[in-house]
Tab-separated table of N, CA and C in Angstrom:
chain	number	residue	atom	x	y	z
F	1	MET	N	6.469	210.132	-99.421
F	1	MET	CA	5.812	210.521	-100.557
F	1	MET	C	6.861	211.099	-101.635
F	2	GLU	N	7.604	211.974	-100.979
F	2	GLU	CA	8.568	212.742	-101.851
F	2	GLU	C	9.531	211.797	-102.362
F	3	LEU	N	10.074	210.777	-101.510
F	3	LEU	CA	11.132	209.897	-102.024
F	3	LEU	C	10.532	208.983	-103.101
F	4	CYS	N	9.263	208.574	-102.981
F	4	CYS	CA	8.468	207.725	-104.100
F	4	CYS	C	8.535	208.564	-105.363
F	5	ARG	N	8.192	209.817	-105.197
F	5	ARG	CA	8.078	210.592	-106.413
F	5	ARG	C	9.497	210.754	-107.161
F	6	ARG	N	10.627	210.993	-106.366
F	6	ARG	CA	11.799	211.146	-106.773
F	6	ARG	C	12.277	209.751	-107.480
F	7	THR	N	12.166	208.664	-106.901
F	7	THR	CA	12.471	207.468	-107.533
F	7	THR	C	11.706	206.881	-108.551
F	8	GLY	N	10.400	207.392	-108.697
F	8	GLY	CA	9.481	206.854	-109.722
F	8	GLY	C	8.765	205.563	-109.373
F	9	VAL	N	8.762	205.446	-108.040
F	9	VAL	CA	7.905	204.311	-107.497
F	9	VAL	C	6.563	204.766	-107.087
F	10	PRO	N	5.503	203.933	-107.457
F	10	PRO	CA	4.183	204.398	-107.241
F	10	PRO	C	3.946	204.351	-105.697
F	11	TRP	N	3.206	205.345	-105.262
F	11	TRP	CA	2.837	205.420	-103.677
F	11	TRP	C	1.718	204.498	-103.544
F	12	ASP	N	1.845	203.899	-102.399
F	12	ASP	CA	0.952	202.886	-102.024
F	12	ASP	C	0.346	203.246	-100.582
F	13	ASP	N	-0.906	203.768	-100.516
F	13	ASP	CA	-1.445	204.342	-99.295
F	13	ASP	C	-1.637	203.224	-98.273
F	14	VAL	N	-1.805	201.952	-98.697
F	14	VAL	CA	-2.048	200.913	-97.733
F	14	VAL	C	-0.738	200.612	-97.094
F	15	ARG	N	0.367	200.499	-97.737
F	15	ARG	CA	1.594	199.954	-97.222
F	15	ARG	C	2.506	200.973	-96.707
F	16	TYR	N	2.448	202.119	-97.209
F	16	TYR	CA	3.239	203.366	-96.807
F	16	TYR	C	2.562	204.213	-95.815
F	17	ILE	N	3.463	204.936	-95.145
F	17	ILE	CA	2.888	205.996	-94.235
F	17	ILE	C	3.767	207.093	-94.427
F	18	GLU	N	3.159	208.264	-94.191
F	18	GLU	CA	3.711	209.598	-94.448
F	18	GLU	C	4.550	209.775	-93.124
F	19	PHE	N	5.792	210.006	-93.322
F	19	PHE	CA	6.633	210.237	-92.223
F	19	PHE	C	7.013	211.621	-92.212
F	20	THR	N	6.650	212.403	-90.976
F	20	THR	CA	7.083	213.796	-90.826
F	20	THR	C	7.911	213.909	-89.658
F	21	PRO	N	9.141	214.370	-89.818
F	21	PRO	CA	10.062	214.442	-88.712
F	21	PRO	C	9.605	215.397	-87.629
F	22	SER	N	8.891	214.979	-86.770
F	22	SER	CA	8.276	215.933	-85.673
F	22	SER	C	8.972	215.679	-84.272
F	23	PHE	N	9.897	214.877	-84.235
F	23	PHE	CA	10.638	214.581	-83.135
F	23	PHE	C	11.311	215.844	-82.529
F	24	SER	N	11.772	216.726	-83.411
F	24	SER	CA	12.533	217.934	-82.924
F	24	SER	C	11.554	218.902	-82.245
F	25	THR	N	10.310	218.920	-82.729
F	25	THR	CA	9.329	219.805	-82.216
F	25	THR	C	9.019	219.352	-80.867
F	26	ASN	N	8.894	217.943	-80.697
F	26	ASN	CA	8.603	217.381	-79.388
F	26	ASN	C	9.654	217.721	-78.398
F	27	ILE	N	10.858	217.621	-78.818
F	27	ILE	CA	12.061	217.945	-77.957
F	27	ILE	C	11.867	219.373	-77.443
F	28	ARG	N	11.543	220.309	-78.488
F	28	ARG	CA	11.343	221.722	-78.115
F	28	ARG	C	10.241	221.917	-77.037
F	29	ARG	N	9.072	221.173	-77.290
F	29	ARG	CA	7.990	221.260	-76.387
F	29	ARG	C	8.466	220.865	-75.042
F	30	ILE	N	9.096	219.812	-75.025
F	30	ILE	CA	9.487	219.218	-73.629
F	30	ILE	C	10.464	220.174	-72.937
F	31	GLU	N	11.359	220.724	-73.699
F	31	GLU	CA	12.254	221.714	-73.058
F	31	GLU	C	11.521	222.926	-72.603
F	32	ALA	N	10.470	223.275	-73.309
F	32	ALA	CA	9.709	224.454	-72.890
F	32	ALA	C	8.870	224.074	-71.538
F	33	GLU	N	8.334	222.864	-71.600
F	33	GLU	CA	7.676	222.488	-70.435
F	33	GLU	C	8.685	222.300	-69.189
F	34	TYR	N	9.807	221.811	-69.478
F	34	TYR	CA	10.741	221.689	-68.495
F	34	TYR	C	11.173	222.970	-67.826
F	35	THR	N	11.479	223.925	-68.622
F	35	THR	CA	11.809	225.348	-68.139
F	35	THR	C	10.601	225.962	-67.348
F	36	GLN	N	9.478	225.763	-67.787
F	36	GLN	CA	8.342	226.120	-67.138
F	36	GLN	C	8.132	225.632	-65.710
F	37	GLU	N	8.207	224.285	-65.716
F	37	GLU	CA	8.049	223.519	-64.348
F	37	GLU	C	9.247	223.897	-63.492
F	38	GLU	N	10.446	224.123	-63.997
F	38	GLU	CA	11.564	224.599	-63.071
F	38	GLU	C	11.374	225.895	-62.582
F	39	PHE	N	10.783	226.889	-63.485
F	39	PHE	CA	10.454	228.203	-63.025
F	39	PHE	C	9.349	228.199	-61.921
F	40	ASP	N	8.409	227.276	-62.109
F	40	ASP	CA	7.292	227.160	-61.170
F	40	ASP	C	7.705	226.629	-59.872
F	41	ARG	N	8.747	225.731	-59.926
F	41	ARG	CA	9.074	224.976	-58.577
F	41	ARG	C	10.010	226.087	-58.084
F	42	ARG	N	10.865	226.769	-58.638
F	42	ARG	CA	11.649	227.738	-57.957
F	42	ARG	C	10.793	228.862	-57.240
F	43	ARG	N	9.817	229.244	-57.974
F	43	ARG	CA	8.820	230.144	-57.401
F	43	ARG	C	8.264	229.724	-56.081
F	44	ALA	N	7.870	228.451	-56.171
F	44	ALA	CA	6.976	227.806	-55.044
F	44	ALA	C	7.913	227.608	-53.881
F	45	THR	N	9.110	227.261	-53.984
F	45	THR	CA	9.903	226.897	-52.783
F	45	THR	C	10.797	228.070	-52.312
F	46	PRO	N	10.632	228.456	-51.227
F	46	PRO	CA	11.458	229.761	-50.595
F	46	PRO	C	13.002	229.349	-50.718
F	47	VAL	N	13.648	230.314	-51.074
F	47	VAL	CA	15.224	230.115	-51.063
F	47	VAL	C	15.589	230.128	-49.581
F	48	ASP	N	16.404	229.007	-49.282
F	48	ASP	CA	16.970	228.947	-47.978
F	48	ASP	C	18.151	229.836	-47.967
F	49	THR	N	18.015	230.733	-46.847
F	49	THR	CA	19.161	231.725	-46.742
F	49	THR	C	20.260	231.226	-45.686
F	50	SER	N	20.048	229.977	-45.213
F	50	SER	CA	21.140	229.476	-44.237
F	50	SER	C	22.344	229.191	-44.939
F	51	PRO	N	23.521	229.330	-44.410
F	51	PRO	CA	24.645	229.001	-45.180
F	51	PRO	C	25.086	227.536	-45.064
F	52	LYS	N	24.305	226.623	-45.740
F	52	LYS	CA	24.616	225.271	-45.879
F	52	LYS	C	25.688	225.122	-46.894
F	53	ALA	N	25.603	225.619	-48.081
F	53	ALA	CA	26.585	225.644	-48.955
F	53	ALA	C	27.229	226.910	-49.141
F	54	GLN	N	28.400	226.896	-48.803
F	54	GLN	CA	29.123	228.323	-48.767
F	54	GLN	C	29.451	228.756	-50.227
F	55	GLY	N	29.034	230.004	-50.475
F	55	GLY	CA	29.394	230.674	-51.812
F	55	GLY	C	28.426	230.164	-52.875
F	56	ALA	N	27.485	229.268	-52.702
F	56	ALA	CA	26.650	228.792	-53.789
F	56	ALA	C	25.264	229.124	-53.468
F	57	SER	N	24.628	229.562	-54.415
F	57	SER	CA	23.066	229.706	-54.350
F	57	SER	C	22.315	228.693	-55.014
F	58	THR	N	21.138	228.494	-54.712
F	58	THR	CA	20.188	227.444	-55.367
F	58	THR	C	20.061	227.656	-56.828
F	59	SER	N	20.080	228.873	-57.321
F	59	SER	CA	19.957	229.208	-58.727
F	59	SER	C	21.141	228.807	-59.650
F	60	SER	N	22.326	228.791	-58.999
F	60	SER	CA	23.527	228.346	-59.758
F	60	SER	C	23.648	226.905	-59.875
F	61	GLN	N	23.022	226.216	-58.970
F	61	GLN	CA	23.134	224.695	-59.060
F	61	GLN	C	22.361	224.101	-60.223
F	62	PRO	N	23.020	222.994	-60.758
F	62	PRO	CA	22.102	222.451	-61.826
F	62	PRO	C	20.751	221.805	-61.352
F	63	ALA	N	19.704	221.783	-62.225
F	63	ALA	CA	18.455	221.301	-61.696
F	63	ALA	C	18.485	219.765	-61.766
F	64	LYS	N	17.908	219.144	-60.785
F	64	LYS	CA	17.976	217.705	-60.631
F	64	LYS	C	16.815	217.211	-61.661
F	65	ILE	N	17.197	216.135	-62.189
F	65	ILE	CA	16.076	215.382	-63.177
F	65	ILE	C	15.121	214.819	-62.281
F	66	THR	N	13.849	215.233	-62.613
F	66	THR	CA	12.741	214.711	-61.808
F	66	THR	C	12.112	213.459	-62.568
F	67	GLN	N	11.282	212.799	-61.860
F	67	GLN	CA	10.588	211.632	-62.298
F	67	GLN	C	9.801	211.932	-63.706
F	68	VAL	N	9.087	212.942	-63.706
F	68	VAL	CA	8.384	213.432	-64.780
F	68	VAL	C	9.214	213.605	-66.005
F	69	MET	N	10.297	214.250	-65.844
F	69	MET	CA	11.407	214.399	-66.941
F	69	MET	C	11.825	213.084	-67.272
F	70	ILE	N	12.183	212.109	-66.583
F	70	ILE	CA	12.502	210.717	-67.014
F	70	ILE	C	11.460	210.119	-67.814
F	71	LEU	N	10.165	210.192	-67.311
F	71	LEU	CA	9.138	209.643	-68.006
F	71	LEU	C	8.993	210.062	-69.448
F	72	LYS	N	9.040	211.408	-69.575
F	72	LYS	CA	8.924	212.209	-70.812
F	72	LYS	C	10.090	211.861	-71.753
F	73	MET	N	11.189	211.716	-71.242
F	73	MET	CA	12.431	211.243	-72.108
F	73	MET	C	12.133	209.850	-72.541
F	74	GLY	N	11.809	208.955	-71.636
F	74	GLY	CA	11.511	207.655	-71.965
F	74	GLY	C	10.271	207.477	-73.154
F	75	HIS	N	9.190	208.268	-72.948
F	75	HIS	CA	8.270	208.341	-73.950
F	75	HIS	C	8.794	208.833	-75.291
F	76	LEU	N	9.657	209.858	-75.249
F	76	LEU	CA	10.216	210.316	-76.486
F	76	LEU	C	11.087	209.374	-77.127
F	77	ALA	N	11.984	208.699	-76.311
F	77	ALA	CA	12.755	207.727	-76.837
F	77	ALA	C	12.035	206.480	-77.538
F	78	HIS	N	10.999	206.204	-76.795
F	78	HIS	CA	10.083	205.049	-77.264
F	78	HIS	C	9.495	205.552	-78.695
F	79	SER	N	8.915	206.755	-78.710
F	79	SER	CA	8.151	207.113	-79.928
F	79	SER	C	9.190	207.215	-81.121
F	80	ILE	N	10.427	207.639	-80.858
F	80	ILE	CA	11.555	207.808	-81.899
F	80	ILE	C	11.854	206.298	-82.348
F	81	ASP	N	12.017	205.452	-81.322
F	81	ASP	CA	12.289	204.026	-81.817
F	81	ASP	C	11.194	203.361	-82.651
F	82	VAL	N	9.848	203.729	-82.310
F	82	VAL	CA	8.802	203.243	-83.036
F	82	VAL	C	8.724	203.843	-84.393
F	83	ARG	N	8.992	205.178	-84.572
F	83	ARG	CA	8.964	205.871	-85.795
F	83	ARG	C	10.161	205.328	-86.740
F	84	ALA	N	11.355	205.041	-85.988
F	84	ALA	CA	12.413	204.636	-86.842
F	84	ALA	C	12.180	203.226	-87.352
F	85	THR	N	11.499	202.298	-86.556
F	85	THR	CA	11.156	201.131	-86.910
F	85	THR	C	10.187	201.090	-88.206
F	86	ARG	N	9.194	201.967	-88.058
F	86	ARG	CA	8.172	202.091	-89.105
F	86	ARG	C	8.906	202.526	-90.386
F	87	LEU	N	9.772	203.574	-90.232
F	87	LEU	CA	10.608	204.045	-91.282
F	87	LEU	C	11.407	203.041	-92.032
F	88	GLU	N	12.044	202.174	-91.121
F	88	GLU	CA	12.846	201.006	-91.737
F	88	GLU	C	11.872	200.194	-92.551
F	89	VAL	N	10.779	199.722	-92.020
F	89	VAL	CA	9.758	198.891	-92.808
F	89	VAL	C	9.343	199.641	-94.078
F	90	VAL	N	8.990	200.797	-93.988
F	90	VAL	CA	8.506	201.579	-95.239
F	90	VAL	C	9.558	201.657	-96.265
F	91	MET	N	10.803	201.948	-95.783
F	91	MET	CA	12.022	202.039	-96.670
F	91	MET	C	12.187	200.697	-97.308
F	92	LEU	N	11.984	199.573	-96.732
F	92	LEU	CA	12.238	198.225	-97.232
F	92	LEU	C	11.143	197.954	-98.323
F	93	TRP	N	9.893	198.406	-98.045
F	93	TRP	CA	8.764	198.306	-99.020
F	93	TRP	C	9.111	198.956	-100.158
F	94	MET	N	9.600	200.276	-100.064
F	94	MET	CA	9.732	201.190	-101.024
F	94	MET	C	10.906	200.643	-101.983
F	95	ILE	N	11.954	200.081	-101.396
F	95	ILE	CA	13.042	199.482	-102.183
F	95	ILE	C	12.514	198.243	-102.902
F	96	GLU	N	11.776	197.398	-102.266
F	96	GLU	CA	11.190	196.188	-102.790
F	96	GLU	C	10.245	196.635	-104.019
F	97	ALA	N	9.399	197.723	-103.907
F	97	ALA	CA	8.455	198.172	-104.967
F	97	ALA	C	9.404	198.672	-105.987
F	98	ALA	N	10.540	199.392	-105.845
F	98	ALA	CA	11.339	199.979	-106.971
F	98	ALA	C	12.004	198.763	-107.815
F	99	ILE	N	12.500	197.783	-107.015
F	99	ILE	CA	13.156	196.580	-107.677
F	99	ILE	C	11.961	195.870	-108.440
F	100	LEU	N	10.907	195.519	-107.949
F	100	LEU	CA	9.784	194.971	-108.652
F	100	LEU	C	9.378	195.840	-109.982
F	101	ALA	N	9.374	197.127	-109.741
F	101	ALA	CA	8.994	197.941	-111.040
F	101	ALA	C	10.061	197.887	-112.093
F	102	VAL	N	11.278	197.590	-111.716
F	102	VAL	CA	12.369	197.583	-112.725
F	102	VAL	C	12.328	196.097	-113.417
F	103	LEU	N	12.322	195.144	-112.512
F	103	LEU	CA	12.463	193.722	-112.845
F	103	LEU	C	11.286	193.223	-113.601
F	104	SER	N	10.037	193.564	-113.350
F	104	SER	CA	8.894	193.140	-113.956
F	104	SER	C	8.899	193.047	-115.535
F	105	PRO	N	9.341	193.983	-116.254
F	105	PRO	CA	9.500	194.009	-117.711
F	105	PRO	C	10.546	192.866	-118.016
F	106	LEU	N	11.643	192.867	-117.318
F	106	LEU	CA	12.669	191.828	-117.534
F	106	LEU	C	12.133	190.324	-117.422
F	107	TRP	N	11.249	190.159	-116.348
F	107	TRP	CA	10.722	188.854	-116.130
F	107	TRP	C	9.850	188.432	-117.271
F	108	THR	N	8.955	189.381	-117.868
F	108	THR	CA	8.074	189.176	-118.982
F	108	THR	C	8.807	188.862	-120.167
F	109	SER	N	10.023	189.620	-120.488
F	109	SER	CA	10.868	189.306	-121.605
F	109	SER	C	11.394	187.831	-121.512
F	110	ILE	N	11.866	187.470	-120.324
F	110	ILE	CA	12.454	186.223	-120.115
F	110	ILE	C	11.396	185.099	-120.222
F	111	ASP	N	10.256	185.320	-119.757
F	111	ASP	CA	9.078	184.340	-119.979
F	111	ASP	C	8.830	184.115	-121.513
F	112	THR	N	8.823	185.300	-122.107
F	112	THR	CA	8.549	185.143	-123.674
F	112	THR	C	9.586	184.405	-124.317
F	113	LEU	N	10.812	184.767	-123.865
F	113	LEU	CA	11.925	184.019	-124.553
F	113	LEU	C	11.860	182.422	-124.155
F	114	ALA	N	11.578	182.153	-122.962
F	114	ALA	CA	11.463	180.847	-122.621
F	114	ALA	C	10.547	180.138	-123.400
F	115	MET	N	9.305	180.778	-123.547
F	115	MET	CA	8.205	180.245	-124.368
F	115	MET	C	8.621	179.880	-125.804
F	116	ARG	N	9.339	180.783	-126.342
F	116	ARG	CA	9.866	180.609	-127.792
F	116	ARG	C	10.812	179.432	-127.765
F	117	VAL	N	11.644	179.375	-126.877
F	117	VAL	CA	12.658	178.221	-126.819
F	117	VAL	C	11.936	176.818	-126.729
F	118	GLU	N	10.995	176.781	-125.923
F	118	GLU	CA	10.297	175.587	-125.702
F	118	GLU	C	9.317	175.240	-126.915
F	119	ALA	N	8.917	176.241	-127.550
F	119	ALA	CA	8.096	175.969	-128.889
F	119	ALA	C	9.163	175.458	-129.914
F	120	CYS	N	10.328	175.960	-129.958
F	120	CYS	CA	11.296	175.602	-131.084
F	120	CYS	C	11.839	174.174	-130.707
F	121	GLU	N	11.965	173.919	-129.416
F	121	GLU	CA	12.465	172.581	-129.019
F	121	GLU	C	11.407	171.571	-129.292
F	122	SER	N	10.103	171.879	-129.142
F	122	SER	CA	9.049	170.867	-129.387
F	122	SER	C	8.881	170.612	-130.920
F	123	ARG	N	9.104	171.761	-131.674
F	123	ARG	CA	9.201	171.522	-133.286
F	123	ARG	C	10.226	170.626	-133.610
F	124	GLN	N	11.449	170.975	-132.955
F	124	GLN	CA	12.606	170.054	-133.246
F	124	GLN	C	12.402	168.684	-132.945
F	125	GLU	N	11.730	168.312	-131.737
F	125	GLU	CA	11.401	166.945	-131.476
F	125	GLU	C	10.392	166.412	-132.480
F	126	GLU	N	9.488	167.185	-132.894
F	126	GLU	CA	8.544	166.583	-133.926
F	126	GLU	C	9.188	166.304	-135.178
F	127	THR	N	10.216	167.006	-135.615
F	127	THR	CA	11.015	166.830	-136.693
F	127	THR	C	11.723	165.630	-136.491
F	128	SER	N	12.513	165.442	-135.437
F	128	SER	CA	13.290	164.299	-135.247
F	128	SER	C	12.384	163.009	-135.255
F	129	VAL	N	11.189	163.105	-134.610
F	129	VAL	CA	10.297	161.964	-134.492
F	129	VAL	C	10.027	161.586	-136.022
F	130	SER	N	9.664	162.563	-136.851
F	130	SER	CA	9.184	162.164	-138.237
F	130	SER	C	10.304	161.698	-138.911
F	131	THR	N	11.558	162.229	-138.779
F	131	THR	CA	12.713	161.803	-139.389
F	131	THR	C	12.984	160.331	-138.988
F	132	LYS	N	12.860	159.973	-137.720
F	132	LYS	CA	12.936	158.507	-137.301
F	132	LYS	C	11.916	157.711	-137.818
F	133	PHE	N	10.755	158.208	-137.910
F	133	PHE	CA	9.733	157.355	-138.600
F	133	PHE	C	9.913	157.073	-140.110
F	134	THR	N	10.484	158.216	-140.781
F	134	THR	CA	10.838	157.941	-142.125
F	134	THR	C	11.916	157.011	-142.233
F	135	SER	N	12.944	157.071	-141.451
F	135	SER	CA	14.067	156.177	-141.511
F	135	SER	C	13.514	154.738	-141.260
F	136	LEU	N	12.662	154.511	-140.353
F	136	LEU	CA	12.030	153.177	-140.092
F	136	LEU	C	11.311	152.706	-141.204
F	137	LEU	N	10.729	153.515	-142.001
F	137	LEU	CA	10.041	153.091	-143.233
F	137	LEU	C	11.013	152.687	-144.359
F	138	GLU	N	12.015	153.331	-144.396
F	138	GLU	CA	13.234	153.066	-145.379
F	138	GLU	C	13.695	151.656	-144.971
F	139	VAL	N	13.941	151.297	-143.655
F	139	VAL	CA	14.422	150.083	-143.267
F	139	VAL	C	13.490	149.033	-143.627
F	140	VAL	N	12.254	149.291	-143.554
F	140	VAL	CA	11.216	148.220	-143.751
F	140	VAL	C	11.239	148.031	-145.368
F	141	ASP	N	11.356	149.108	-146.050
F	141	ASP	CA	11.392	148.835	-147.576
F	141	ASP	C	12.770	148.081	-148.009
F	142	ASP	N	13.745	148.280	-147.398
F	142	ASP	CA	15.049	147.727	-147.550
F	142	ASP	C	14.905	146.091	-147.299
F	143	VAL	N	14.061	145.781	-146.373
F	143	VAL	CA	14.032	144.449	-145.984
F	143	VAL	C	13.372	143.660	-147.189
F	144	ASP	N	12.369	144.280	-147.826
F	144	ASP	CA	11.645	143.709	-149.056
F	144	ASP	C	12.473	143.640	-150.159
F	145	ALA	N	13.474	144.605	-150.392
F	145	ALA	CA	14.292	144.531	-151.545
F	145	ALA	C	15.204	143.291	-151.651
F	146	PRO	N	15.446	142.861	-152.913
F	146	PRO	CA	16.289	141.590	-153.029
F	146	PRO	C	17.758	141.858	-152.608
F	147	GLU	N	18.373	140.761	-152.124
F	147	GLU	CA	19.674	141.050	-151.670
F	147	GLU	C	20.668	141.300	-152.624
F	148	THR	N	21.498	142.128	-152.474
F	148	THR	CA	22.707	142.505	-153.322
F	148	THR	C	23.964	142.474	-152.755
F	149	SER	N	24.895	142.613	-153.419
F	149	SER	CA	26.276	142.616	-152.834
F	149	SER	C	26.448	143.896	-151.951
F	150	GLU	N	27.017	143.779	-150.815
F	150	GLU	CA	27.288	144.813	-149.915
F	150	GLU	C	28.318	145.871	-150.498
F	151	ILE	N	29.027	145.547	-151.449
F	151	ILE	CA	30.061	146.396	-152.125
F	151	ILE	C	29.328	147.207	-153.212
F	152	PRO	N	29.390	148.435	-153.194
F	152	PRO	CA	28.768	149.229	-154.199
F	152	PRO	C	29.285	149.054	-155.526
F	153	LEU	N	28.361	149.188	-156.473
F	153	LEU	CA	28.619	148.952	-157.912
F	153	LEU	C	29.929	149.783	-158.357
F	154	ALA	N	30.006	151.025	-157.954
F	154	ALA	CA	30.960	151.862	-158.555
F	154	ALA	C	32.309	151.313	-158.095
F	155	THR	N	32.606	150.685	-157.118
F	155	THR	CA	33.876	150.269	-156.542
F	155	THR	C	34.283	148.889	-157.201
F	156	THR	N	33.389	148.064	-157.502
F	156	THR	CA	33.641	146.759	-158.180
F	156	THR	C	33.615	146.745	-159.743
F	157	GLU	N	33.266	147.828	-160.268
F	157	GLU	CA	33.205	147.885	-161.781
F	157	GLU	C	32.456	146.675	-162.397
F	158	ASP	N	31.288	146.443	-161.888
F	158	ASP	CA	30.592	145.359	-162.443
F	158	ASP	C	30.032	145.781	-163.872
F	159	VAL	N	29.974	144.834	-164.585
F	159	VAL	CA	29.475	145.110	-165.988
F	159	VAL	C	28.129	144.482	-166.001
F	160	HIS	N	27.158	145.271	-166.660
F	160	HIS	CA	25.781	144.728	-166.835
F	160	HIS	C	25.799	143.668	-167.788
F	161	ARG	N	25.113	142.552	-167.554
F	161	ARG	CA	25.066	141.409	-168.423
F	161	ARG	C	24.356	141.744	-169.782
F	162	ASP	N	23.365	142.488	-169.799
F	162	ASP	CA	22.835	142.744	-171.190
F	162	ASP	C	23.868	143.311	-172.046
F	163	ASP	N	24.808	144.054	-171.712
F	163	ASP	CA	25.841	144.640	-172.489
F	163	ASP	C	26.764	143.556	-172.918
F	164	MET	N	26.896	142.615	-172.100
F	164	MET	CA	27.948	141.523	-172.291
F	164	MET	C	27.185	140.658	-173.381
F	165	LYS	N	26.046	140.410	-173.473
F	165	LYS	CA	25.394	139.625	-174.450
F	165	LYS	C	25.454	140.085	-175.749
F	166	VAL	N	25.221	141.518	-175.809
F	166	VAL	CA	25.322	142.274	-177.039
F	166	VAL	C	26.747	142.217	-177.589
F	167	ASP	N	27.778	142.329	-176.726
F	167	ASP	CA	29.100	142.103	-177.156
F	167	ASP	C	29.566	140.781	-177.832
F	168	GLU	N	28.943	139.671	-177.037
F	168	GLU	CA	29.229	138.351	-177.511
F	168	GLU	C	28.613	138.165	-178.817
F	169	SER	N	27.352	138.628	-178.960
F	169	SER	CA	26.644	138.313	-180.267
F	169	SER	C	27.436	139.121	-181.297
F	170	GLU	N	27.924	140.260	-181.105
F	170	GLU	CA	28.756	140.948	-182.020
F	170	GLU	C	30.078	140.202	-182.492
F	171	ALA	N	30.671	139.643	-181.425
F	171	ALA	CA	31.859	138.939	-181.698
F	171	ALA	C	31.539	137.683	-182.415
F	172	GLU	N	30.407	136.925	-182.261
F	172	GLU	CA	30.169	135.693	-183.064
F	172	GLU	C	29.933	136.143	-184.457
F	173	ILE	N	29.275	137.315	-184.720
F	173	ILE	CA	28.909	137.664	-186.129
F	173	ILE	C	30.195	138.147	-186.781
F	174	ASP	N	31.099	138.640	-186.056
F	174	ASP	CA	32.441	139.040	-186.680
F	174	ASP	C	33.258	137.694	-187.061
F	175	LYS	N	33.065	136.735	-186.314
F	175	LYS	CA	33.877	135.454	-186.578
F	175	LYS	C	33.376	134.806	-187.730
F	176	GLU	N	32.175	134.864	-188.115
F	176	GLU	CA	31.523	134.191	-189.186
F	176	GLU	C	31.732	135.029	-190.484
């Protein structure tokens, strides 16, 4: 919960678990139980006074690991593994939630921009379709028009015939 608060990720009670590092207290409890068991065992068994081991007493020898101790260590190791696995999963979920929290506004912006681009492209297609339709109408109009020379008037310097008749009539009047 502390990590979520620091990173600004919302806490999800369903997906996240509160992790309390309690394994150190378990180790201390097991050590206390072990020392109590060893104390009880030493008190229960009489010390052998026969000289089997020369110069060594039973209290100076290291204690042997018992089956109970092995089981407790195994349980402790298993519980630590389970907690570590849960912590890994929770951390992955927290990282994923943080990434989603940051990327969600970006995805929204990208979606908005994509919709704008699509709208612009569709308007451009409508414009090109109407332009094509207009050019088709112009072609149809040109088919009905009388045939003319393919050379433009400006380059051939054609003279209009009405002007020619006026000039000829003026020339005839001048001759008379």
